């Protein structure tokens, strides 16, 4: 991947207090991963550069570093967002979805399927990719009923802007447990998690 | 998100990072926690760091707490159910110092409860995290010493060995002998060690409202049970799983349904049974419950505690 010259004056600031803010963001992400479908808000997170939502930026600042290979949507290649991630997280980028620890998908129309990312190893299923999908909204879309670990009975979500076959992909992903990716849906400053354990049923579907 | 509190990281008296661990280590542990929650019961390897306490004193649990704790948390630490043992007190003071958190003995008001060998009697709720200290994370270790082998057994769900061992136990003793660290199946997929909690506590793991995190420092493993997750203690059709019961009630609060410790009172061998969960017992006494030896002062730390069967 070509590395554009780093123009520091163009790089927007990250967390003002990285220690406290990354802790607060992590606790929310942890609660969301433990309770699939739960929506959280990162109101105080810094504004991320064009193309990257506040929530995706907050997760990146909290979890990415030199140890995590990141697949960044080609739509953001050579963008301010890419420079921002490189500068603040120090994360290496990859075009190979199979080797990514994290992926940020921003262009849903051209999004690779979930199966294109690392599905983990039989002995090390934790090595699979965590896929951050940036979509139009976490609310107001078709209602989907979730169940599985972390959910007492069922819980409804209604995200907007997902590819048509997305819930079929989630079904395939769940069915191959212990393999599978874990998904974070983000929009604006909001986030919800769909770990590989979650079963989804389209309402009326 | 909470309002950022003015950082004290550069204050002259603090030469370590907030919550002791450096930020890179926290990120590594945090990533492991997320994968552990996504694969309930699976042991995630992590790069355990040196901590200012020896192994066996909760380094795994301390690292988990350090990676998740924030200044708004209320922290409780128990050792075999008691808040006032030397170990529990020193870990609690550690986090009060390095993480600026309020501490408590009250199970209900704690947001993070770190525990060695017990689950509190009071049901946990949403918003609470139970952090277990784990000496040996591998439930199959007693049967198979090689990590490569046990990892393969988990990978391919080859748990026949564990069932054979338990069945031999049953046929030899007429019951399943393990009373602490009794293995569980998580979501009918991963065999998991519940840490050395008494099997009395095993049923509390199933469908628990809290997030449960397990840390083994020496063995460098993190695993988790999300809220509302199926956790089943291993059993057989003809020998269903049973927890311990006592004929005695708690001598101090009269509880009939809590886990009891046998406490030796003197050299003559006089003894009494009291709640192992010291806060549960105190709360009951404050509410007016009285046991047969109510008023007896008990020094939990000095008394010889024998876990009762
Ligand atoms: Zn009692």
PDB file of N, CA, C and O in Angstrom, chain A residues 17 19-20 22-23 25-27 30-31 33-35 44 62-68 102 122-126 128-130 149-152 177-178 182 196-197, chain B residues 1-3 5 18 23-24 27 30-31 34-35 37-40 42 44-45 68-71 73 100 112 126-127 129 151 155 187 189-190 209 211 227-229:
ATOM      1  N   UNK A  17      -8.147  12.947  26.445  1.00  0.00           N
ATOM      2  CA  UNK A  17      -7.586  12.199  27.573  1.00  0.00           C
ATOM      3  C   UNK A  17      -7.660  10.709  27.212  1.00  0.00           C
ATOM      4  O   UNK A  17      -8.630  10.030  27.533  1.00  0.00           O
ATOM      5  N   UNK A  19      -6.379   7.907  28.172  1.00  0.00           N
ATOM      6  CA  UNK A  19      -6.505   6.855  29.176  1.00  0.00           C
ATOM      7  C   UNK A  19      -7.959   6.716  29.643  1.00  0.00           C
ATOM      8  O   UNK A  19      -8.546   5.628  29.621  1.00  0.00           O
ATOM      9  N   UNK A  20      -8.551   7.836  30.040  1.00  0.00           N
ATOM     10  CA  UNK A  20      -9.923   7.796  30.568  1.00  0.00           C
ATOM     11  C   UNK A  20     -10.940   7.529  29.467  1.00  0.00           C
ATOM     12  O   UNK A  20     -11.878   6.768  29.637  1.00  0.00           O
ATOM     13  N   UNK A  22     -10.574   6.101  26.436  1.00  0.00           N
ATOM     14  CA  UNK A  22     -10.552   4.761  25.838  1.00  0.00           C
ATOM     15  C   UNK A  22     -11.138   3.746  26.818  1.00  0.00           C
ATOM     16  O   UNK A  22     -11.817   2.799  26.409  1.00  0.00           O
ATOM     17  N   UNK A  23     -10.949   3.968  28.117  1.00  0.00           N
ATOM     18  CA  UNK A  23     -11.556   3.066  29.116  1.00  0.00           C
ATOM     19  C   UNK A  23     -13.075   3.145  29.036  1.00  0.00           C
ATOM     20  O   UNK A  23     -13.764   2.117  29.027  1.00  0.00           O
ATOM     21  N   UNK A  25     -14.949   4.127  26.514  1.00  0.00           N
ATOM     22  CA  UNK A  25     -15.428   3.551  25.254  1.00  0.00           C
ATOM     23  C   UNK A  25     -15.377   2.027  25.332  1.00  0.00           C
ATOM     24  O   UNK A  25     -16.329   1.332  24.970  1.00  0.00           O
ATOM     25  N   UNK A  26     -14.256   1.504  25.856  1.00  0.00           N
ATOM     26  CA  UNK A  26     -14.139   0.041  25.930  1.00  0.00           C
ATOM     27  C   UNK A  26     -15.261  -0.576  26.758  1.00  0.00           C
ATOM     28  O   UNK A  26     -15.857  -1.589  26.375  1.00  0.00           O
ATOM     29  N   UNK A  27     -15.549   0.028  27.921  1.00  0.00           N
ATOM     30  CA  UNK A  27     -16.595  -0.558  28.785  1.00  0.00           C
ATOM     31  C   UNK A  27     -17.929  -0.632  28.059  1.00  0.00           C
ATOM     32  O   UNK A  27     -18.689  -1.596  28.212  1.00  0.00           O
ATOM     33  N   UNK A  30     -17.652  -3.400  25.498  1.00  0.00           N
ATOM     34  CA  UNK A  30     -17.718  -4.676  26.205  1.00  0.00           C
ATOM     35  C   UNK A  30     -19.169  -5.028  26.564  1.00  0.00           C
ATOM     36  O   UNK A  30     -19.618  -6.156  26.344  1.00  0.00           O
ATOM     37  N   UNK A  31     -19.900  -4.055  27.107  1.00  0.00           N
ATOM     38  CA  UNK A  31     -21.308  -4.289  27.450  1.00  0.00           C
ATOM     39  C   UNK A  31     -22.116  -4.654  26.205  1.00  0.00           C
ATOM     40  O   UNK A  31     -22.996  -5.502  26.250  1.00  0.00           O
ATOM     41  N   UNK A  33     -20.908  -6.063  23.400  1.00  0.00           N
ATOM     42  CA  UNK A  33     -20.528  -7.396  22.939  1.00  0.00           C
ATOM     43  C   UNK A  33     -21.171  -8.451  23.844  1.00  0.00           C
ATOM     44  O   UNK A  33     -21.537  -9.534  23.379  1.00  0.00           O
ATOM     45  N   UNK A  34     -21.325  -8.129  25.123  1.00  0.00           N
ATOM     46  CA  UNK A  34     -21.946  -9.062  26.066  1.00  0.00           C
ATOM     47  C   UNK A  34     -23.466  -9.099  25.927  1.00  0.00           C
ATOM     48  O   UNK A  34     -24.100 -10.069  26.331  1.00  0.00           O
ATOM     49  N   UNK A  35     -24.043  -8.046  25.370  1.00  0.00           N
ATOM     50  CA  UNK A  35     -25.501  -7.934  25.226  1.00  0.00           C
ATOM     51  C   UNK A  35     -25.828  -7.540  23.788  1.00  0.00           C
ATOM     52  O   UNK A  35     -26.132  -6.369  23.506  1.00  0.00           O
ATOM     53  N   UNK A  44     -19.373  11.937  23.388  1.00  0.00           N
ATOM     54  CA  UNK A  44     -18.199  12.771  23.641  1.00  0.00           C
ATOM     55  C   UNK A  44     -16.973  12.378  22.825  1.00  0.00           C
ATOM     56  O   UNK A  44     -15.903  12.976  22.972  1.00  0.00           O
ATOM     57  N   UNK A  62      -9.585   3.052  20.533  1.00  0.00           N
ATOM     58  CA  UNK A  62      -9.589   2.245  21.755  1.00  0.00           C
ATOM     59  C   UNK A  62      -8.909   0.897  21.569  1.00  0.00           C
ATOM     60  O   UNK A  62      -8.256   0.400  22.487  1.00  0.00           O
ATOM     61  N   UNK A  63      -9.056   0.296  20.393  1.00  0.00           N
ATOM     62  CA  UNK A  63      -8.618  -1.102  20.234  1.00  0.00           C
ATOM     63  C   UNK A  63      -7.487  -1.328  19.233  1.00  0.00           C
ATOM     64  O   UNK A  63      -6.836  -2.370  19.259  1.00  0.00           O
ATOM     65  N   UNK A  64      -7.248  -0.390  18.326  1.00  0.00           N
ATOM     66  CA  UNK A  64      -6.218  -0.625  17.309  1.00  0.00           C
ATOM     67  C   UNK A  64      -4.855  -0.175  17.828  1.00  0.00           C
ATOM     68  O   UNK A  64      -4.745   0.831  18.526  1.00  0.00           O
ATOM     69  N   UNK A  65      -3.805  -0.904  17.422  1.00  0.00           N
ATOM     70  CA  UNK A  65      -2.440  -0.440  17.645  1.00  0.00           C
ATOM     71  C   UNK A  65      -1.496  -1.200  16.719  1.00  0.00           C
ATOM     72  O   UNK A  65      -1.961  -1.856  15.781  1.00  0.00           O
ATOM     73  N   UNK A  66      -0.195  -1.138  16.995  1.00  0.00           N
ATOM     74  CA  UNK A  66       0.773  -1.744  16.064  1.00  0.00           C
ATOM     75  C   UNK A  66       0.632  -3.259  15.972  1.00  0.00           C
ATOM     76  O   UNK A  66       1.172  -3.882  15.075  1.00  0.00           O
ATOM     77  N   UNK A  67      -0.108  -3.863  16.905  1.00  0.00           N
ATOM     78  CA  UNK A  67      -0.289  -5.312  16.883  1.00  0.00           C
ATOM     79  C   UNK A  67      -1.479  -5.766  16.038  1.00  0.00           C
ATOM     80  O   UNK A  67      -1.681  -6.952  15.854  1.00  0.00           O
ATOM     81  N   UNK A  68      -2.300  -4.822  15.582  1.00  0.00           N
ATOM     82  CA  UNK A  68      -3.517  -5.219  14.870  1.00  0.00           C
ATOM     83  C   UNK A  68      -3.465  -4.811  13.409  1.00  0.00           C
ATOM     84  O   UNK A  68      -3.371  -3.621  13.083  1.00  0.00           O
ATOM     85  N   UNK A 102      -8.991  -6.465  12.416  1.00  0.00           N
ATOM     86  CA  UNK A 102     -10.161  -5.583  12.370  1.00  0.00           C
ATOM     87  C   UNK A 102     -10.397  -5.160  10.926  1.00  0.00           C
ATOM     88  O   UNK A 102      -9.453  -5.081  10.145  1.00  0.00           O
ATOM     89  N   UNK A 122      -9.687 -23.510  14.116  1.00  0.00           N
ATOM     90  CA  UNK A 122     -10.420 -24.414  15.003  1.00  0.00           C
ATOM     91  C   UNK A 122      -9.882 -24.331  16.432  1.00  0.00           C
ATOM     92  O   UNK A 122     -10.650 -24.309  17.395  1.00  0.00           O
ATOM     93  N   UNK A 123      -8.550 -24.264  16.553  1.00  0.00           N
ATOM     94  CA  UNK A 123      -7.946 -24.197  17.893  1.00  0.00           C
ATOM     95  C   UNK A 123      -7.883 -22.775  18.424  1.00  0.00           C
ATOM     96  O   UNK A 123      -7.769 -22.573  19.625  1.00  0.00           O
ATOM     97  N   UNK A 124      -7.896 -21.795  17.529  1.00  0.00           N
ATOM     98  CA  UNK A 124      -7.817 -20.388  17.925  1.00  0.00           C
ATOM     99  C   UNK A 124      -8.907 -19.572  17.231  1.00  0.00           C
ATOM    100  O   UNK A 124      -8.610 -18.706  16.395  1.00  0.00           O
ATOM    101  N   UNK A 125     -10.172 -19.828  17.565  1.00  0.00           N
ATOM    102  CA  UNK A 125     -11.268 -19.087  16.910  1.00  0.00           C
ATOM    103  C   UNK A 125     -11.251 -17.593  17.227  1.00  0.00           C
ATOM    104  O   UNK A 125     -11.915 -16.816  16.547  1.00  0.00           O
ATOM    105  N   UNK A 126     -10.447 -17.191  18.242  1.00  0.00           N
ATOM    106  CA  UNK A 126     -10.354 -15.775  18.597  1.00  0.00           C
ATOM    107  C   UNK A 126      -9.559 -14.990  17.554  1.00  0.00           C
ATOM    108  O   UNK A 126      -9.528 -13.762  17.604  1.00  0.00           O
ATOM    109  N   UNK A 128     -10.226 -14.588  14.507  1.00  0.00           N
ATOM    110  CA  UNK A 128     -11.075 -14.115  13.416  1.00  0.00           C
ATOM    111  C   UNK A 128     -11.174 -12.591  13.418  1.00  0.00           C
ATOM    112  O   UNK A 128     -10.872 -11.933  14.412  1.00  0.00           O
ATOM    113  N   UNK A 129     -11.599 -12.055  12.279  1.00  0.00           N
ATOM    114  CA  UNK A 129     -11.712 -10.595  12.127  1.00  0.00           C
ATOM    115  C   UNK A 129     -12.915 -10.047  12.900  1.00  0.00           C
ATOM    116  O   UNK A 129     -13.974 -10.679  12.929  1.00  0.00           O
ATOM    117  N   UNK A 130     -12.723  -8.902  13.529  1.00  0.00           N
ATOM    118  CA  UNK A 130     -13.852  -8.127  14.056  1.00  0.00           C
ATOM    119  C   UNK A 130     -14.194  -7.088  12.992  1.00  0.00           C
ATOM    120  O   UNK A 130     -13.356  -6.253  12.650  1.00  0.00           O
ATOM    121  N   UNK A 149     -26.733 -16.055  23.395  1.00  0.00           N
ATOM    122  CA  UNK A 149     -26.067 -15.638  24.625  1.00  0.00           C
ATOM    123  C   UNK A 149     -26.052 -14.119  24.765  1.00  0.00           C
ATOM    124  O   UNK A 149     -25.840 -13.415  23.776  1.00  0.00           O
ATOM    125  N   UNK A 150     -26.315 -13.637  25.977  1.00  0.00           N
ATOM    126  CA  UNK A 150     -26.328 -12.207  26.232  1.00  0.00           C
ATOM    127  C   UNK A 150     -27.709 -11.594  26.122  1.00  0.00           C
ATOM    128  O   UNK A 150     -27.909 -10.436  26.469  1.00  0.00           O
ATOM    129  N   UNK A 151     -28.666 -12.375  25.602  1.00  0.00           N
ATOM    130  CA  UNK A 151     -30.035 -11.876  25.413  1.00  0.00           C
ATOM    131  C   UNK A 151     -30.975 -12.757  26.221  1.00  0.00           C
ATOM    132  O   UNK A 151     -30.987 -13.983  26.040  1.00  0.00           O
ATOM    133  N   UNK A 152     -31.748 -12.142  27.119  1.00  0.00           N
ATOM    134  CA  UNK A 152     -32.578 -12.925  28.040  1.00  0.00           C
ATOM    135  C   UNK A 152     -33.593 -13.790  27.298  1.00  0.00           C
ATOM    136  O   UNK A 152     -33.689 -14.979  27.522  1.00  0.00           O
ATOM    137  N   UNK A 177     -20.326 -21.633  14.059  1.00  0.00           N
ATOM    138  CA  UNK A 177     -19.664 -21.468  15.348  1.00  0.00           C
ATOM    139  C   UNK A 177     -18.827 -22.718  15.650  1.00  0.00           C
ATOM    140  O   UNK A 177     -19.284 -23.819  15.398  1.00  0.00           O
ATOM    141  N   UNK A 178     -17.610 -22.731  16.145  1.00  0.00           N
ATOM    142  CA  UNK A 178     -16.859 -21.689  16.765  1.00  0.00           C
ATOM    143  C   UNK A 178     -16.173 -20.730  15.803  1.00  0.00           C
ATOM    144  O   UNK A 178     -15.562 -19.745  16.232  1.00  0.00           O
ATOM    145  N   UNK A 182     -16.999 -11.393  14.189  1.00  0.00           N
ATOM    146  CA  UNK A 182     -17.865 -10.672  15.119  1.00  0.00           C
ATOM    147  C   UNK A 182     -18.081  -9.283  14.527  1.00  0.00           C
ATOM    148  O   UNK A 182     -17.129  -8.652  14.074  1.00  0.00           O
ATOM    149  N   UNK A 196     -20.639 -13.668  16.934  1.00  0.00           N
ATOM    150  CA  UNK A 196     -20.953 -14.838  16.102  1.00  0.00           C
ATOM    151  C   UNK A 196     -21.986 -15.763  16.737  1.00  0.00           C
ATOM    152  O   UNK A 196     -22.521 -16.635  16.056  1.00  0.00           O
ATOM    153  N   UNK A 197     -22.284 -15.559  18.019  1.00  0.00           N
ATOM    154  CA  UNK A 197     -23.264 -16.406  18.709  1.00  0.00           C
ATOM    155  C   UNK A 197     -24.701 -15.988  18.433  1.00  0.00           C
ATOM    156  O   UNK A 197     -25.636 -16.712  18.791  1.00  0.00           O
TER     157      UNK A 197
ATOM    158  N   UNK B   1     -21.085   8.009  27.779  1.00  0.00           N
ATOM    159  CA  UNK B   1     -19.724   8.146  28.301  1.00  0.00           C
ATOM    160  C   UNK B   1     -19.690   9.088  29.492  1.00  0.00           C
ATOM    161  O   UNK B   1     -20.420  10.047  29.558  1.00  0.00           O
ATOM    162  N   UNK B   2     -18.782   8.815  30.408  1.00  0.00           N
ATOM    163  CA  UNK B   2     -18.685   9.647  31.586  1.00  0.00           C
ATOM    164  C   UNK B   2     -17.844  10.889  31.264  1.00  0.00           C
ATOM    165  O   UNK B   2     -17.085  10.919  30.318  1.00  0.00           O
ATOM    166  N   UNK B   3     -18.020  11.903  32.087  1.00  0.00           N
ATOM    167  CA  UNK B   3     -17.215  13.108  31.943  1.00  0.00           C
ATOM    168  C   UNK B   3     -15.774  12.776  32.330  1.00  0.00           C
ATOM    169  O   UNK B   3     -15.551  12.224  33.402  1.00  0.00           O
ATOM    170  N   UNK B   5     -12.435  12.805  34.028  1.00  0.00           N
ATOM    171  CA  UNK B   5     -11.975  13.384  35.286  1.00  0.00           C
ATOM    172  C   UNK B   5     -10.563  13.909  35.018  1.00  0.00           C
ATOM    173  O   UNK B   5      -9.816  13.300  34.267  1.00  0.00           O
ATOM    174  N   UNK B  18      -2.438   5.013  34.986  1.00  0.00           N
ATOM    175  CA  UNK B  18      -3.739   4.801  35.623  1.00  0.00           C
ATOM    176  C   UNK B  18      -4.070   3.304  35.626  1.00  0.00           C
ATOM    177  O   UNK B  18      -3.913   2.623  34.606  1.00  0.00           O
ATOM    178  N   UNK B  23      -1.033   1.339  28.648  1.00  0.00           N
ATOM    179  CA  UNK B  23      -2.187   1.371  27.733  1.00  0.00           C
ATOM    180  C   UNK B  23      -2.118   0.272  26.673  1.00  0.00           C
ATOM    181  O   UNK B  23      -3.142  -0.257  26.254  1.00  0.00           O
ATOM    182  N   UNK B  24      -0.915  -0.066  26.228  1.00  0.00           N
ATOM    183  CA  UNK B  24      -0.795  -1.100  25.196  1.00  0.00           C
ATOM    184  C   UNK B  24      -1.249  -2.453  25.762  1.00  0.00           C
ATOM    185  O   UNK B  24      -1.953  -3.209  25.104  1.00  0.00           O
ATOM    186  N   UNK B  27      -5.028  -2.503  25.991  1.00  0.00           N
ATOM    187  CA  UNK B  27      -5.671  -2.749  24.685  1.00  0.00           C
ATOM    188  C   UNK B  27      -5.633  -4.224  24.332  1.00  0.00           C
ATOM    189  O   UNK B  27      -6.617  -4.793  23.863  1.00  0.00           O
ATOM    190  N   UNK B  30      -8.099  -5.966  26.497  1.00  0.00           N
ATOM    191  CA  UNK B  30      -9.464  -5.595  26.082  1.00  0.00           C
ATOM    192  C   UNK B  30      -9.878  -6.345  24.816  1.00  0.00           C
ATOM    193  O   UNK B  30     -11.014  -6.820  24.719  1.00  0.00           O
ATOM    194  N   UNK B  31      -8.956  -6.462  23.857  1.00  0.00           N
ATOM    195  CA  UNK B  31      -9.291  -7.219  22.640  1.00  0.00           C
ATOM    196  C   UNK B  31      -9.583  -8.678  22.994  1.00  0.00           C
ATOM    197  O   UNK B  31     -10.507  -9.291  22.456  1.00  0.00           O
ATOM    198  N   UNK B  34     -13.118  -9.064  24.463  1.00  0.00           N
ATOM    199  CA  UNK B  34     -14.198  -9.033  23.464  1.00  0.00           C
ATOM    200  C   UNK B  34     -14.316 -10.375  22.749  1.00  0.00           C
ATOM    201  O   UNK B  34     -15.426 -10.878  22.533  1.00  0.00           O
ATOM    202  N   UNK B  35     -13.179 -10.998  22.409  1.00  0.00           N
ATOM    203  CA  UNK B  35     -13.238 -12.302  21.751  1.00  0.00           C
ATOM    204  C   UNK B  35     -13.749 -13.365  22.734  1.00  0.00           C
ATOM    205  O   UNK B  35     -14.495 -14.267  22.349  1.00  0.00           O
ATOM    206  N   UNK B  37     -15.925 -12.940  25.069  1.00  0.00           N
ATOM    207  CA  UNK B  37     -17.381 -12.792  25.161  1.00  0.00           C
ATOM    208  C   UNK B  37     -18.071 -13.324  23.906  1.00  0.00           C
ATOM    209  O   UNK B  37     -19.187 -13.828  23.970  1.00  0.00           O
ATOM    210  N   UNK B  38     -17.394 -13.211  22.758  1.00  0.00           N
ATOM    211  CA  UNK B  38     -17.980 -13.671  21.493  1.00  0.00           C
ATOM    212  C   UNK B  38     -17.926 -15.193  21.367  1.00  0.00           C
ATOM    213  O   UNK B  38     -18.663 -15.772  20.575  1.00  0.00           O
ATOM    214  N   UNK B  39     -17.033 -15.844  22.144  1.00  0.00           N
ATOM    215  CA  UNK B  39     -16.887 -17.305  22.098  1.00  0.00           C
ATOM    216  C   UNK B  39     -16.989 -17.823  23.539  1.00  0.00           C
ATOM    217  O   UNK B  39     -15.987 -18.191  24.147  1.00  0.00           O
ATOM    218  N   UNK B  40     -18.217 -17.854  24.093  1.00  0.00           N
ATOM    219  CA  UNK B  40     -18.373 -18.152  25.525  1.00  0.00           C
ATOM    220  C   UNK B  40     -17.735 -19.488  25.929  1.00  0.00           C
ATOM    221  O   UNK B  40     -17.964 -20.510  25.293  1.00  0.00           O
ATOM    222  N   UNK B  42     -14.600 -20.349  25.771  1.00  0.00           N
ATOM    223  CA  UNK B  42     -13.328 -20.619  25.083  1.00  0.00           C
ATOM    224  C   UNK B  42     -12.199 -19.819  25.739  1.00  0.00           C
ATOM    225  O   UNK B  42     -12.379 -18.645  26.064  1.00  0.00           O
ATOM    226  N   UNK B  44      -9.094 -17.714  25.671  1.00  0.00           N
ATOM    227  CA  UNK B  44      -8.296 -16.852  24.794  1.00  0.00           C
ATOM    228  C   UNK B  44      -6.901 -16.684  25.403  1.00  0.00           C
ATOM    229  O   UNK B  44      -6.786 -16.255  26.554  1.00  0.00           O
ATOM    230  N   UNK B  45      -5.834 -17.011  24.630  1.00  0.00           N
ATOM    231  CA  UNK B  45      -4.485 -16.764  25.149  1.00  0.00           C
ATOM    232  C   UNK B  45      -4.219 -15.259  25.187  1.00  0.00           C
ATOM    233  O   UNK B  45      -4.682 -14.539  24.318  1.00  0.00           O
ATOM    234  N   UNK B  68     -10.375  -3.042  32.701  1.00  0.00           N
ATOM    235  CA  UNK B  68     -11.754  -2.569  32.509  1.00  0.00           C
ATOM    236  C   UNK B  68     -12.134  -1.412  33.429  1.00  0.00           C
ATOM    237  O   UNK B  68     -13.077  -0.688  33.149  1.00  0.00           O
ATOM    238  N   UNK B  69     -11.404  -1.223  34.525  1.00  0.00           N
ATOM    239  CA  UNK B  69     -11.872  -0.304  35.581  1.00  0.00           C
ATOM    240  C   UNK B  69     -11.725   1.171  35.183  1.00  0.00           C
ATOM    241  O   UNK B  69     -10.809   1.538  34.446  1.00  0.00           O
ATOM    242  N   UNK B  70     -12.665   1.983  35.655  1.00  0.00           N
ATOM    243  CA  UNK B  70     -12.623   3.428  35.436  1.00  0.00           C
ATOM    244  C   UNK B  70     -12.994   4.146  36.717  1.00  0.00           C
ATOM    245  O   UNK B  70     -13.503   3.525  37.659  1.00  0.00           O
ATOM    246  N   UNK B  71     -12.761   5.459  36.773  1.00  0.00           N
ATOM    247  CA  UNK B  71     -12.968   6.199  38.022  1.00  0.00           C
ATOM    248  C   UNK B  71     -14.408   6.188  38.536  1.00  0.00           C
ATOM    249  O   UNK B  71     -14.637   6.456  39.715  1.00  0.00           O
ATOM    250  N   UNK B  73     -16.258   3.498  38.669  1.00  0.00           N
ATOM    251  CA  UNK B  73     -16.594   2.178  39.195  1.00  0.00           C
ATOM    252  C   UNK B  73     -16.608   2.148  40.715  1.00  0.00           C
ATOM    253  O   UNK B  73     -15.977   2.980  41.377  1.00  0.00           O
ATOM    254  N   UNK B 100      -8.240   5.249  41.538  1.00  0.00           N
ATOM    255  CA  UNK B 100      -9.113   6.293  42.120  1.00  0.00           C
ATOM    256  C   UNK B 100     -10.563   5.843  42.219  1.00  0.00           C
ATOM    257  O   UNK B 100     -11.474   6.633  41.971  1.00  0.00           O
ATOM    258  N   UNK B 112     -17.864  -3.579  39.856  1.00  0.00           N
ATOM    259  CA  UNK B 112     -16.919  -4.660  39.561  1.00  0.00           C
ATOM    260  C   UNK B 112     -16.684  -5.429  40.858  1.00  0.00           C
ATOM    261  O   UNK B 112     -16.358  -4.832  41.890  1.00  0.00           O
ATOM    262  N   UNK B 126     -27.666  -6.570  35.908  1.00  0.00           N
ATOM    263  CA  UNK B 126     -27.118  -5.870  34.750  1.00  0.00           C
ATOM    264  C   UNK B 126     -26.287  -4.693  35.213  1.00  0.00           C
ATOM    265  O   UNK B 126     -26.662  -3.991  36.149  1.00  0.00           O
ATOM    266  N   UNK B 127     -25.154  -4.475  34.552  1.00  0.00           N
ATOM    267  CA  UNK B 127     -24.273  -3.379  34.939  1.00  0.00           C
ATOM    268  C   UNK B 127     -23.155  -3.814  35.862  1.00  0.00           C
ATOM    269  O   UNK B 127     -22.229  -3.053  36.116  1.00  0.00           O
ATOM    270  N   UNK B 129     -19.981  -6.509  36.801  1.00  0.00           N
ATOM    271  CA  UNK B 129     -19.024  -7.427  36.191  1.00  0.00           C
ATOM    272  C   UNK B 129     -18.403  -8.251  37.308  1.00  0.00           C
ATOM    273  O   UNK B 129     -17.940  -7.699  38.311  1.00  0.00           O
ATOM    274  N   UNK B 151      -6.056 -28.384  23.833  1.00  0.00           N
ATOM    275  CA  UNK B 151      -6.561 -27.380  22.886  1.00  0.00           C
ATOM    276  C   UNK B 151      -7.265 -28.075  21.713  1.00  0.00           C
ATOM    277  O   UNK B 151      -8.310 -27.620  21.242  1.00  0.00           O
ATOM    278  N   UNK B 155     -11.097 -27.846  20.457  1.00  0.00           N
ATOM    279  CA  UNK B 155     -11.331 -27.454  19.058  1.00  0.00           C
ATOM    280  C   UNK B 155     -12.312 -28.407  18.390  1.00  0.00           C
ATOM    281  O   UNK B 155     -13.177 -27.976  17.635  1.00  0.00           O
ATOM    282  N   UNK B 187     -23.069 -23.178  26.784  1.00  0.00           N
ATOM    283  CA  UNK B 187     -23.847 -23.193  25.529  1.00  0.00           C
ATOM    284  C   UNK B 187     -23.694 -24.531  24.807  1.00  0.00           C
ATOM    285  O   UNK B 187     -23.716 -24.584  23.582  1.00  0.00           O
ATOM    286  N   UNK B 189     -21.231 -26.227  24.145  1.00  0.00           N
ATOM    287  CA  UNK B 189     -20.125 -26.292  23.200  1.00  0.00           C
ATOM    288  C   UNK B 189     -18.757 -26.391  23.873  1.00  0.00           C
ATOM    289  O   UNK B 189     -17.984 -27.274  23.580  1.00  0.00           O
ATOM    290  N   UNK B 190     -18.461 -25.457  24.793  1.00  0.00           N
ATOM    291  CA  UNK B 190     -17.138 -25.465  25.415  1.00  0.00           C
ATOM    292  C   UNK B 190     -17.199 -25.952  26.861  1.00  0.00           C
ATOM    293  O   UNK B 190     -17.990 -25.445  27.668  1.00  0.00           O
ATOM    294  N   UNK B 209     -27.284 -12.380  35.231  1.00  0.00           N
ATOM    295  CA  UNK B 209     -27.489 -11.087  34.568  1.00  0.00           C
ATOM    296  C   UNK B 209     -26.190 -10.317  34.352  1.00  0.00           C
ATOM    297  O   UNK B 209     -26.130  -9.398  33.541  1.00  0.00           O
ATOM    298  N   UNK B 211     -21.969  -9.689  33.621  1.00  0.00           N
ATOM    299  CA  UNK B 211     -20.895 -10.163  32.743  1.00  0.00           C
ATOM    300  C   UNK B 211     -19.886 -10.898  33.619  1.00  0.00           C
ATOM    301  O   UNK B 211     -19.480 -10.383  34.664  1.00  0.00           O
ATOM    302  N   UNK B 227     -23.887 -12.467  29.941  1.00  0.00           N
ATOM    303  CA  UNK B 227     -25.137 -12.602  30.686  1.00  0.00           C
ATOM    304  C   UNK B 227     -26.086 -13.553  29.945  1.00  0.00           C
ATOM    305  O   UNK B 227     -25.928 -13.764  28.745  1.00  0.00           O
ATOM    306  N   UNK B 228     -27.034 -14.093  30.649  1.00  0.00           N
ATOM    307  CA  UNK B 228     -28.083 -14.922  30.028  1.00  0.00           C
ATOM    308  C   UNK B 228     -27.505 -15.981  29.078  1.00  0.00           C
ATOM    309  O   UNK B 228     -27.866 -16.069  27.908  1.00  0.00           O
ATOM    310  N   UNK B 229     -26.574 -16.736  29.605  1.00  0.00           N
ATOM    311  CA  UNK B 229     -25.924 -17.786  28.828  1.00  0.00           C
ATOM    312  C   UNK B 229     -26.156 -19.122  29.517  1.00  0.00           C
ATOM    313  O   UNK B 229     -26.212 -19.198  30.740  1.00  0.00           O
TER     314      UNK B 229
END
